[in-house]
Amino acid sequence: MINLRTSVSAFTLAATAAVGLAATTLPAFANDKLVELSKSDANWPMTGKNYSAQNYSPAKQITTENVKQLKPAWAFSTGVLHGHEGTPLVIGDKMFVHTPFPNTTFALDLNEPGKIDWQHKPKQAPTARAVACCDVVNRGLAYWPGTGNGDALILKTQLDGHIVALNAETGAEVWKMENSDIKVGSTLTIAPYVVKDVVLVGSSGAELGVRGYVTAYDVKTGAQKWRAYATGPDEDIKLAKDFNSKNPHYGQFGLGTNKTWEGDAWKIGGGTNWGWYAFDPDTNLFYYGSGNPAPWNETMRPGDNKWTMTIWGRDIDTGEAKFGYQKTPHDEWDYAGVNVMMLSEQKDKQGKLRKLLTHPDRNGIVYTLDREDGTLISADKLDDTVNWVKQVDLKTGIPVRDPEFATRMDHKATEICPSAMGYHNQGHDSYDPEKQLFFMGINHICMDWEPFMLPYRAGQFFVGATLWMYPGPKGDRQGFEGLGQIKAYNAISGKYAWEKMERFAVWGGTLATAGDLVFYGTLDGFIKARNSKTGDLLWKYRLPSGVIGHPMTYTHDGTQYVAIYYGVGGWAGVGLVFDLTDPTAGLGAVGAFKNLQKYTQMGGGVQVFSLNGKNPYDDVNVGEWVGKGG
Amino acid sequence: MKIAALGRVAVAAAIASAALAVPALAYDGTNCKEPGVCWEPKPGYPAKNEIKGSKYDPKHDPKEVNKQSASIQAMEERNKKRADNFAKTGKFEYDVSKIGN
């Protein structure tokens, strides 16, 4: 029997044994160190725990039976307010903590938690804040294990557009490169991503007409290896010769310019990527989504707007795209397609073991593709209230739109579900390979939308739509609560094992563990644990501020810890953090979350839990200062 | 904060255009001219080649539109100098004016 937990090797074994799977390549064993680190319960070396971005830990000291004994172990204030997205990294004895602008990075000693080994506090142009779309968030760090000579690196992004490499032992800057120019509206909020000896970085700023790209830098020197755009000529987009050869109906060549754009609009057409990456050493492809076209006003940009809103599979060495599937052609609702890509190996309905990619999109559809060639396997609604689309035709990949919920100039569209925030946003979700369930934090928000014309000026907002947001049909539209859900989803059956409503959006994502638990934070300031089989709420704890990041877990000196950032903000919290009251401000978020301030206020830090609060300071001598006299 | 201002500007624009609504339209995205090219103008709205000069002409200023590519090219050139110098000297220098040719 195949143990699906060790997914890569399981798939390889199965593929080798199976007749007719000759095309499956052997594992490349790329960056073995990072792969090995991610297998240990002691480490959380990348934002999604491993290259499959599963946010899943086999650790099971904390279980459904004892989770009620989970108590605070220690905490660390970052000293920074605003939205804390993402999650800390843990490698060995160190926890690496990041913050929103000013993008401070801390290395904490887990043997004496709270003791700061080093901190990196960059000086940045304050004008970066003015061009940030939706609060001044940052989604995390990346770790490069190095060659064993003390040259391991922490890679970070800054809001002012820089990608920076720090010595992981000392925090000293090793190199620093310009990736995005705030003068033309481009910022960086994405967590960088290390594969082999390169670090991937995306870009932000589609709300300012920024043309999106992903770039690979040599971790050792900072030299640019390649750059691939979302729009433009094929050579800019870096399409492989066999691009979409398995699915030519998605479209192939020559579509990034005036076949799907008017004039030079592709040069200011958005398609930034600021979400998450995943990587498969077998296919040598990395996976991510490009975001919304610019401006939001669809009448100003006729055409399918290729290749915004696309799930990409690109070769990590060359940057060339093997496949691209555009989920929302000619977007009319800001359903930016950058959300998490979770990799799994599961048998499809015909019983064939396949390499899958599952992606809960802003547009309210959760897609599962064969990640070897991009073939669409399923496309299910995240909630039965999704209404802009009737269904996705699995044969063509085309969403069959409901014209009633289209947007256009001189028209106010109403009751569109989901809202521009999507039924799922930047939250990093989890996948339990034993249960074959995805645990998804969901927004339950709908909207009215009215476009307006505006000129493009480099470095200025280029949106062109007014939005009013409110709870979806299952929420309380008078009380402005019931704005979120949490769900357990089976991508093969298309069924939900369970689903629960939440007062506010579950913005940050989820963590699954082998203890039959799913953890997540809430905007109103709780961390919660549910039974991952049933959805039953088993434990919760009140945090100093609301949560927009995802929890992680690590084991240190035999104790399993669960850690989570608190610090409300992000797009959902933009009204609270900037004290806005106009319901259409914050691109419509202020109205939807007008009651959030009744439940939480700003803060920023890491809270760590363990059974009975066990922690290194249980030995009262840990961290004590001892004078000369003893 | 920019996004606050956005909301207020948008409200004014919204009031101005509210009375001009047209009936629900038929574009459902399934009528493709070729693979990947499925967009159609909604009835009463301009096709791609008709938008210039229409009331929905975005009137893009080529000077503004080309600013991004110029900026990216300049960043790439500076980064190359930094990386080359780092590889050559073993010391990283961010300020390109301090890097010799």
XYZ file of C-alpha atoms in Angstrom:
731
model
C 0.000 0.000 0.000
C 1.242 3.464 -0.829
C 1.830 5.857 2.021
C 0.601 9.116 0.624
C 2.251 11.063 3.375
C 5.660 10.747 1.776
C 4.123 12.014 -1.365
C 7.033 12.475 -3.768
C 8.577 9.094 -3.169
C 5.150 7.465 -3.117
C 4.347 8.864 -6.490
C 7.691 7.851 -7.923
C 7.262 4.287 -6.694
C 3.792 4.103 -8.132
C 4.876 5.614 -11.411
C 7.775 3.201 -11.743
C 5.516 0.256 -11.103
C 2.791 1.388 -13.415
C 2.777 0.468 -17.074
C 2.216 3.347 -19.422
C 3.649 6.065 -17.231
C 6.981 6.123 -18.983
C 6.848 9.886 -19.416
C 7.130 10.444 -15.669
C 10.644 11.621 -14.954
C 12.716 10.521 -12.012
C 12.993 12.909 -9.088
C 15.652 15.523 -9.530
C 16.356 15.637 -5.773
C 16.919 19.332 -6.214
C 18.038 21.244 -3.173
C 18.098 18.142 -1.036
C 18.963 20.145 2.053
C 15.770 22.135 1.978
C 13.732 19.012 1.205
C 15.354 17.186 4.104
C 14.859 20.098 6.472
C 11.183 20.252 5.603
C 10.704 16.581 6.479
C 11.661 17.147 10.095
C 9.011 18.142 12.640
C 11.636 20.443 14.114
C 11.683 22.743 11.099
C 9.340 24.989 9.163
C 11.828 26.121 6.532
C 9.418 27.679 4.040
C 6.068 29.407 4.194
C 4.072 26.252 3.385
C 6.339 23.865 5.369
C 7.446 21.975 2.226
C 7.656 22.452 -1.535
C 4.151 21.026 -1.858
C 2.878 23.973 0.199
C 0.715 21.687 2.277
C 1.001 23.502 5.610
C 0.784 20.070 7.123
C 2.833 18.601 9.944
C 3.049 14.914 10.845
C 3.653 16.002 14.461
C 0.987 14.595 16.742
C 1.927 15.391 20.285
C -1.022 17.765 20.221
C -4.185 15.846 19.376
C -7.935 16.146 19.488
C -7.748 14.486 22.927
C -5.414 16.972 24.589
C -5.737 20.189 22.588
C -7.766 21.696 25.429
C -4.526 21.760 27.424
C -2.898 24.027 24.856
C -1.651 27.113 26.726
C 0.576 30.090 25.906
C 4.244 29.115 26.059
C 5.884 32.387 25.115
C 5.254 35.488 23.026
C 7.267 38.050 21.117
C 6.153 41.551 20.184
C 7.529 42.744 16.857
C 7.063 46.362 17.881
C 5.304 46.936 14.571
C 1.621 47.571 14.011
C -0.359 46.845 10.817
C -1.206 43.548 9.214
C 1.074 40.581 9.905
C 0.538 38.109 7.057
C 2.392 34.831 6.514
C 4.094 32.778 9.211
C 7.498 32.572 10.918
C 10.185 30.155 9.749
C 11.924 27.741 12.108
C 15.228 26.097 11.275
C 16.972 24.245 14.069
C 17.304 26.469 17.116
C 16.208 29.651 15.387
C 12.885 31.256 14.587
C 12.911 33.920 11.879
C 10.209 36.553 12.233
C 9.193 39.154 9.661
C 6.998 42.226 9.912
C 5.007 44.546 7.673
C 6.645 47.865 6.724
C 9.299 48.770 7.852
C 9.999 45.065 7.163
C 12.064 44.297 10.215
C 13.465 40.764 10.445
C 14.291 39.079 13.740
C 16.224 35.893 14.493
C 15.082 34.476 17.839
C 16.869 31.848 19.905
C 14.415 29.009 20.597
C 16.479 27.835 23.554
C 15.813 31.165 25.174
C 12.781 32.385 23.266
C 12.438 36.085 23.015
C 16.198 36.596 23.014
C 16.981 38.371 19.775
C 20.062 36.940 18.088
C 19.936 39.639 15.432
C 17.562 42.023 13.786
C 17.589 43.670 10.385
C 15.691 46.935 10.184
C 16.051 48.450 6.728
C 15.707 52.134 5.987
C 13.135 52.622 3.278
C 11.577 55.565 1.502
C 8.361 56.290 3.395
C 6.714 56.995 0.038
C 6.537 53.223 -0.429
C 3.597 53.270 1.981
C 1.656 55.640 -0.267
C 1.655 53.253 -3.232
C 0.875 50.105 -1.259
C -2.505 48.860 -2.319
C -3.982 47.376 0.824
C -2.123 48.075 4.041
C 1.663 47.656 4.207
C 1.819 43.895 4.632
C 4.568 41.388 3.929
C 4.028 37.630 3.531
C 7.272 36.187 4.783
C 10.838 35.040 4.379
C 12.753 32.344 2.541
C 15.719 30.288 3.707
C 18.642 29.055 1.635
C 20.569 26.357 3.525
C 23.931 27.254 2.010
C 26.940 25.035 1.532
C 27.653 24.300 5.168
C 30.238 27.058 5.568
C 28.136 29.504 7.501
C 26.770 30.973 4.293
C 23.090 30.121 4.801
C 20.817 33.006 3.838
C 17.535 34.561 4.807
C 15.876 36.178 1.796
C 13.421 38.989 2.327
C 11.415 41.503 0.337
C 10.895 45.139 1.225
C 7.872 47.256 0.439
C 10.149 49.666 -1.449
C 10.782 46.972 -4.056
C 14.088 45.463 -2.925
C 14.997 41.806 -2.576
C 17.642 41.374 0.114
C 19.853 38.458 1.151
C 20.929 38.324 4.803
C 23.465 36.059 6.438
C 21.272 33.705 8.484
C 23.786 33.587 11.334
C 24.459 37.306 11.702
C 21.727 39.201 9.855
C 24.338 41.090 7.844
C 23.271 42.145 4.348
C 24.977 40.004 1.726
C 23.370 41.567 -1.349
C 20.425 43.790 -2.214
C 18.781 44.225 -5.607
C 16.060 46.415 -7.071
C 13.094 44.353 -8.219
C 10.252 46.880 -8.263
C 10.165 50.654 -8.618
C 7.788 52.491 -6.317
C 7.965 55.537 -8.622
C 5.903 53.604 -11.162
C 3.704 52.085 -8.458
C 5.395 48.728 -8.013
C 6.015 47.387 -4.518
C 6.929 44.040 -2.959
C 4.818 42.194 -0.426
C 5.390 38.601 -1.535
C 7.440 36.061 0.413
C 10.477 35.132 -1.690
C 10.855 31.458 -2.531
C 14.070 29.431 -2.751
C 14.490 26.533 -5.167
C 17.948 25.065 -5.747
C 20.260 28.078 -5.866
C 17.769 30.662 -7.045
C 15.271 32.823 -5.250
C 11.965 33.707 -6.904
C 10.332 37.074 -6.414
C 7.046 38.396 -7.804
C 5.703 41.935 -7.847
C 2.792 43.998 -6.566
C 0.943 47.009 -7.874
C -1.746 45.921 -10.343
C -4.000 48.531 -8.727
C -1.535 51.071 -10.136
C -1.345 49.494 -13.577
C 1.879 47.599 -12.913
C 2.729 44.954 -15.512
C 3.522 41.829 -13.517
C 6.600 39.651 -13.665
C 8.366 36.889 -11.780
C 12.145 36.996 -11.474
C 14.774 34.438 -10.484
C 17.963 35.658 -8.823
C 21.108 33.686 -8.079
C 21.123 33.387 -4.294
C 24.906 33.559 -4.168
C 25.429 36.744 -6.162
C 22.039 38.368 -6.640
C 22.484 38.153 -10.425
C 19.244 37.947 -12.384
C 18.853 34.527 -13.979
C 15.640 35.179 -15.883
C 12.471 37.282 -15.777
C 9.054 36.293 -17.116
C 6.165 38.718 -17.609
C 2.434 37.985 -17.445
C 1.614 40.062 -20.531
C 3.307 41.047 -23.779
C 5.164 39.231 -26.553
C 5.772 35.499 -26.139
C 9.498 36.024 -25.566
C 8.715 38.341 -22.632
C 6.240 35.838 -21.217
C 8.795 33.066 -21.793
C 6.622 30.407 -23.381
C 8.248 27.022 -23.949
C 8.080 25.534 -27.434
C 5.559 22.996 -26.183
C 3.532 25.542 -24.212
C 0.037 24.191 -23.586
C 0.661 21.392 -26.082
C -1.491 19.063 -23.992
C -4.278 21.631 -23.779
C -4.162 23.782 -26.912
C -7.726 24.923 -26.237
C -6.337 27.130 -23.419
C -4.599 29.156 -26.132
C -0.930 29.027 -27.005
C 1.176 31.611 -28.814
C 0.852 35.250 -29.742
C -1.933 36.055 -27.294
C -0.197 38.407 -24.843
C -0.447 41.554 -26.980
C -3.096 42.948 -29.324
C -5.004 39.715 -29.880
C -6.293 39.966 -26.352
C -5.492 43.619 -25.532
C -6.253 46.958 -27.109
C -3.143 48.715 -28.411
C -0.351 48.900 -25.859
C -2.659 48.340 -22.877
C -0.723 45.157 -22.047
C 2.182 47.370 -20.966
C 0.090 48.660 -18.066
C -2.120 45.599 -17.816
C -1.376 44.191 -14.363
C -0.966 40.451 -13.842
C 1.346 40.919 -10.871
C 2.064 37.917 -8.649
C 2.214 38.524 -4.923
C 0.816 35.242 -3.587
C 2.538 31.931 -3.042
C 4.723 29.483 -4.942
C 4.993 25.693 -4.934
C 7.599 23.466 -6.578
C 7.792 19.860 -7.703
C 11.335 18.424 -7.980
C 9.996 15.703 -10.300
C 8.558 18.002 -12.936
C 11.155 20.715 -12.224
C 8.226 23.134 -12.503
C 7.203 25.772 -10.049
C 3.607 26.907 -9.797
C 1.982 30.256 -9.077
C -0.811 32.518 -10.227
C -0.727 35.861 -12.021
C -3.167 38.454 -10.775
C -5.817 40.803 -12.045
C -5.645 42.889 -15.185
C -5.509 46.673 -14.842
C -7.560 48.743 -14.558
C -10.477 47.121 -12.779
C -12.807 48.957 -15.168
C -13.294 46.245 -17.802
C -14.690 48.571 -20.468
C -11.286 50.294 -20.646
C -9.450 47.077 -21.573
C -11.389 45.025 -24.135
C -10.070 41.516 -24.781
C -9.260 38.345 -22.891
C -6.230 40.068 -21.330
C -3.827 37.147 -21.586
C -2.042 36.038 -19.457
C -3.395 37.707 -16.377
C -5.393 35.470 -13.978
C -3.385 32.426 -14.991
C -2.148 29.311 -13.193
C 1.431 28.855 -14.412
C 3.743 25.849 -14.485
C 7.246 27.127 -15.286
C 10.610 25.399 -15.463
C 12.676 26.622 -12.540
C 15.948 26.611 -14.496
C 14.808 28.511 -17.590
C 11.639 30.276 -16.447
C 9.861 28.893 -19.506
C 6.167 28.137 -19.138
C 5.090 24.605 -19.909
C 1.469 25.440 -19.290
C -0.790 28.351 -18.465
C -4.483 28.158 -17.704
C -6.376 31.440 -17.549
C -9.157 31.067 -14.992
C -10.956 34.364 -15.421
C -10.482 35.684 -18.971
C -11.272 39.397 -19.210
C -11.785 39.785 -15.484
C -14.597 42.142 -14.516
C -14.453 41.817 -10.718
C -10.800 41.926 -9.545
C -10.616 38.186 -8.958
C -6.796 38.325 -8.778
C -5.523 34.802 -9.371
C -2.523 34.764 -7.039
C -3.781 32.420 -4.328
C -2.012 29.414 -2.859
C -1.163 26.363 -4.997
C -1.195 23.157 -2.930
C 0.373 20.040 -4.411
C -0.872 16.530 -3.726
C -0.706 13.033 -5.167
C -4.130 11.416 -5.321
C -6.034 8.906 -7.362
C -8.504 10.526 -9.704
C -12.053 9.288 -10.200
C -10.763 6.651 -12.602
C -8.329 5.366 -9.986
C -5.203 6.735 -11.645
C -2.600 8.188 -9.287
C -1.884 11.721 -10.452
C 0.224 14.683 -9.527
C -2.278 17.375 -8.674
C -2.299 21.097 -8.024
C -5.242 22.505 -6.072
C -5.926 26.224 -6.021
C -8.825 28.011 -4.281
C -9.244 31.105 -6.440
C -10.557 34.562 -5.651
C -13.288 33.974 -8.244
C -15.005 31.455 -5.965
C -13.867 28.334 -7.804
C -11.426 25.781 -6.383
C -9.459 24.330 -9.303
C -7.543 21.061 -9.453
C -5.141 20.537 -12.346
C -2.762 17.788 -13.358
C 0.453 19.622 -12.576
C 2.492 17.741 -15.160
C 0.682 19.322 -18.100
C -1.978 21.696 -16.732
C -4.993 19.541 -17.601
C -8.054 20.720 -15.718
C -9.501 17.956 -13.560
C -12.096 19.696 -11.448
C -13.490 23.170 -10.853
C -15.929 23.331 -7.956
C -17.628 26.297 -6.367
C -16.197 27.298 -3.004
C -19.747 28.006 -1.937
C -23.097 27.485 -3.603
C -23.675 31.247 -3.523
C -21.058 31.973 -6.223
C -23.079 33.602 -9.005
C -20.891 35.364 -11.609
C -20.251 31.971 -13.209
C -22.699 29.171 -13.849
C -20.036 26.502 -14.230
C -16.576 25.877 -15.614
C -16.605 23.682 -18.713
C -13.965 21.094 -17.884
C -13.412 20.223 -21.547
C -12.663 23.765 -22.676
C -11.644 25.308 -19.344
C -13.977 28.214 -20.065
C -16.062 29.732 -17.269
C -19.670 30.072 -18.429
C -20.540 33.513 -17.135
C -23.941 34.688 -15.959
C -24.431 38.012 -17.786
C -26.633 39.273 -14.975
C -23.560 39.724 -12.807
C -21.285 41.233 -15.455
C -19.871 44.707 -14.905
C -19.572 47.523 -17.445
C -19.486 51.300 -17.731
C -22.719 53.200 -17.115
C -24.088 50.341 -15.068
C -24.094 49.504 -11.366
C -23.953 45.733 -10.984
C -25.387 44.438 -7.720
C -25.324 41.313 -5.573
C -22.204 39.904 -7.216
C -20.795 36.931 -5.302
C -17.963 36.758 -4.471
C -16.812 40.337 -3.938
C -13.480 41.599 -5.233
C -11.917 40.173 -2.072
C -12.845 36.775 -3.436
C -14.318 33.873 -1.549
C -10.661 33.133 -0.902
C -7.822 35.618 -0.750
C -4.129 35.406 0.182
C -4.551 32.901 3.041
C -2.143 29.970 2.904
C -4.287 26.886 3.352
C -3.405 23.306 4.221
C -3.775 19.766 2.920
C -3.871 16.630 5.060
C -2.540 13.782 2.878
C -3.887 11.113 5.238
C -7.452 12.386 5.034
C -7.043 13.778 1.521
C -8.760 16.948 2.634
C -7.973 20.592 1.961
C -8.789 22.977 4.798
C -9.718 26.360 3.435
C -10.304 29.700 5.098
C -13.071 31.417 3.160
C -14.470 34.917 2.755
C -18.236 35.156 2.538
C -18.591 38.605 0.996
C -20.572 39.931 -1.972
C -20.617 43.335 -3.640
C -22.074 46.031 -5.823
C -19.728 47.443 -8.463
C -19.770 50.563 -10.581
C -16.928 51.466 -12.956
C -15.649 54.920 -13.873
C -13.094 56.216 -16.351
C -9.696 57.504 -15.306
C -6.379 58.167 -17.035
C -3.239 56.100 -16.521
C -0.457 58.002 -14.806
C 2.589 55.980 -13.803
C 2.764 55.631 -10.035
C -0.854 56.574 -9.405
C -3.812 54.372 -8.573
C -5.458 52.963 -11.705
C -8.582 51.155 -10.572
C -11.678 52.799 -12.030
C -14.410 51.176 -9.995
C -16.421 51.945 -6.884
C -17.286 48.994 -4.666
C -19.749 48.353 -1.886
C -19.151 45.100 0.012
C -21.347 43.239 2.478
C -21.843 39.736 3.892
C -22.865 36.962 1.513
C -26.351 35.450 1.599
C -25.496 33.194 4.557
C -24.278 36.108 6.686
C -26.037 38.849 8.647
C -26.451 41.808 6.307
C -27.874 44.033 9.016
C -25.168 43.282 11.555
C -22.324 42.995 9.014
C -21.192 39.699 10.472
C -20.994 36.222 9.003
C -18.289 37.321 6.579
C -16.290 34.092 6.633
C -16.262 30.332 6.595
C -13.902 27.425 7.123
C -14.318 24.295 5.038
C -12.825 20.843 4.517
C -12.786 19.886 0.826
C -12.111 16.689 -1.091
C -10.782 17.594 -4.537
C -11.566 14.193 -6.047
C -15.181 13.856 -4.981
C -15.765 17.600 -5.103
C -17.553 17.343 -1.786
C -17.117 19.251 1.438
C -16.539 17.041 4.475
C -17.664 19.893 6.704
C -18.083 23.654 6.747
C -18.569 26.259 9.489
C -19.450 29.935 9.474
C -17.236 32.595 11.066
C -18.025 36.144 12.193
C -15.333 37.617 9.909
C -13.260 36.387 6.975
C -10.756 33.601 7.697
C -8.135 35.683 5.951
C -4.847 34.051 6.942
C -5.200 30.372 6.097
C -4.943 27.109 7.972
C -2.526 24.558 9.439
C -3.305 20.833 9.476
C -1.579 18.297 11.716
C -1.513 14.538 12.102
C -3.150 15.083 15.474
C -6.442 15.327 13.534
C -6.452 19.061 14.029
C -6.825 22.123 11.876
C -5.677 25.452 13.310
C -6.452 28.942 12.020
C -6.650 32.533 13.186
C -9.571 34.906 12.928
C -9.727 38.584 12.125
C -11.348 39.261 15.481
C -8.358 37.879 17.345
C -8.737 34.191 18.064
C -6.638 31.200 17.222
C -8.901 28.168 16.971
C -8.453 24.424 16.676
C -11.052 22.176 15.102
C -11.284 18.437 14.733
C -10.169 18.026 11.129
C -12.454 15.037 10.637
C -15.640 16.648 11.909
C -15.058 20.402 12.074
C -15.979 20.458 15.753
C -14.503 23.418 17.590
C -12.184 22.033 20.293
C -10.096 24.967 21.498
C -9.599 28.686 21.086
C -7.471 31.409 22.607
C -7.890 35.170 22.587
C -4.914 36.965 20.996
C -3.877 40.602 21.509
C -4.924 41.515 17.951
C -6.665 40.012 14.926
C -5.011 37.460 12.685
C -4.334 37.613 8.943
C -1.435 35.118 8.839
C -1.358 31.330 8.954
C -0.302 29.174 11.917
C 2.710 26.844 11.879
C 4.030 24.148 14.202
C 7.477 22.927 15.187
C 8.984 20.580 17.728
C 11.837 21.761 19.916
C 13.526 19.689 22.604
C 10.698 17.189 22.442
C 7.861 19.681 22.780
C 5.463 20.474 19.959
C 4.668 24.177 19.654
C 2.052 25.999 17.573
C 2.898 29.565 16.554
C 0.864 32.298 14.920
C 1.257 35.977 14.108
C -1.219 38.419 15.502
C -1.582 41.899 14.008
C -4.797 42.894 12.296
C -4.653 44.725 8.991
C -4.283 43.802 5.351
C -7.041 44.591 2.903
C -9.688 43.273 5.281
C -8.430 45.462 8.130
C -7.611 48.558 6.128
C -10.487 50.575 7.577
C -9.400 49.771 11.106
C -5.697 50.498 10.636
C -6.194 53.753 8.719
C -9.301 54.853 10.625
C -11.474 55.051 7.503
C -15.259 55.283 7.594
C -16.452 55.806 3.996
C -17.858 52.363 3.135
C -16.405 52.510 -0.383
C -12.921 53.397 0.869
C -10.235 50.743 0.931
C -11.619 49.512 -2.384
C -14.834 48.582 -0.601
C -13.336 46.802 2.411
C -14.225 49.511 4.903
C -17.948 48.928 4.580
C -17.715 45.156 4.809
C -15.573 45.166 7.943
C -17.031 48.207 9.677
C -17.686 46.181 12.842
C -14.201 44.706 13.121
C -13.079 47.555 15.383
C -15.605 46.392 17.986
C -13.643 43.178 18.426
C -9.964 43.976 17.997
C -7.380 46.699 17.617
C -3.900 46.935 16.136
C -0.956 44.970 17.456
C 1.883 42.868 16.178
C 3.730 39.808 17.373
C 4.107 36.063 17.563
C 2.216 33.954 20.083
C 3.458 30.435 20.727
C 1.521 27.619 22.407
C 2.307 24.186 23.814
C 0.583 21.619 25.995
C 0.270 23.131 29.463
C 2.421 26.008 28.261
C 5.627 24.014 28.567
C 8.590 26.149 27.461
C 12.319 26.612 28.058
C 11.675 29.076 30.898
C 10.121 26.286 32.963
C 13.741 25.993 34.069
C 13.874 29.294 35.873
C 17.623 29.512 35.382
C 17.234 29.849 31.624
C 17.899 33.426 30.594
C 18.998 34.575 34.079
C 21.812 37.050 34.291
C 24.512 35.843 36.580
C 26.882 38.425 38.018
C 30.505 37.930 38.919
C 29.542 36.945 42.404
C 27.216 34.209 41.146
C -3.918 57.379 2.465
C -4.590 56.947 -1.245
C -7.283 54.343 -0.936
C -9.375 56.626 1.242
C -9.332 59.268 -1.443
C -10.158 56.660 -4.047
C -13.425 55.939 -2.302
C -14.527 59.574 -2.286
C -13.657 60.187 -5.925
C -15.422 57.009 -6.841
C -18.635 58.015 -5.093
C -18.855 61.191 -7.163
C -18.266 59.271 -10.361
C -20.846 56.719 -9.341
C -23.576 59.285 -8.813
C -22.875 60.799 -12.216
C -23.325 57.532 -14.072
C -26.054 55.819 -12.069
C -28.890 56.884 -14.343
C -27.363 55.411 -17.479
C -27.836 51.714 -16.756
C -28.632 49.413 -19.688
C -30.392 46.048 -19.651
C -28.602 42.819 -18.747
C -26.416 41.667 -21.636
C -25.604 38.354 -23.182
C -21.808 37.946 -23.125
C -21.085 34.622 -21.423
C -17.519 34.079 -22.621
C -18.160 30.872 -24.572
C -18.145 32.171 -28.153
C -14.462 31.791 -29.063
C -12.864 33.000 -32.294
C -9.848 30.806 -31.652
C -8.483 28.979 -28.618
C -7.989 31.497 -25.816
C -9.696 34.354 -27.665
C -13.266 34.408 -26.415
C -13.951 38.011 -25.448
C -16.776 39.823 -27.213
C -17.991 43.387 -26.791
C -21.199 43.656 -24.854
C -24.024 45.026 -27.000
C -23.683 48.777 -27.277
C -20.045 48.766 -26.228
C -17.072 49.166 -28.576
C -14.982 46.359 -30.020
C -11.222 46.552 -29.552
C -10.698 48.404 -32.806
C -13.567 50.797 -32.092
C -12.574 51.974 -28.640
C -10.238 54.729 -29.844
C -12.292 57.891 -30.152
C -15.309 56.357 -28.438
C -16.648 57.607 -25.109
C -14.763 54.726 -23.501
C -11.388 55.537 -25.040
C -8.872 55.266 -22.186
C -6.703 57.848 -24.019
C -3.462 56.310 -22.878
C -0.511 58.670 -23.031
C 2.371 56.730 -24.649
C 4.890 58.627 -22.512
C 3.194 57.439 -19.332
C 2.643 53.923 -20.670
C 6.345 53.473 -21.466
C 7.633 54.650 -18.096
C 7.506 51.172 -16.567
C 9.657 49.489 -19.195
C 12.226 52.294 -18.976
C 12.330 51.951 -15.208
C 12.733 48.165 -15.371
C 15.540 48.399 -17.897
C 17.395 50.893 -15.692
C 16.970 48.675 -12.609
C 18.241 45.641 -14.500
C 21.318 47.553 -15.655
C 22.104 48.731 -12.123
C 21.552 45.248 -10.713
C 23.885 43.748 -13.290
C 26.634 46.174 -12.285
C 26.101 45.252 -8.630
C 26.131 41.500 -9.259
C 29.134 41.637 -11.597
C 31.078 43.741 -9.124
C 30.140 41.404 -6.275
C 31.322 38.382 -8.243
C 34.540 40.163 -9.194
C 35.498 41.706 -5.863
C 33.718 39.554 -3.297
C 32.383 42.766 -1.749
C 28.836 43.920 -2.378
C 28.312 47.571 -3.267
C 24.768 48.871 -3.731
C 25.673 52.380 -4.849
C 26.473 51.948 -8.541
C 28.228 55.317 -8.654
C 30.930 53.732 -6.510
C 31.395 50.838 -8.906
C 34.091 51.381 -11.543
C 33.654 50.342 -15.156
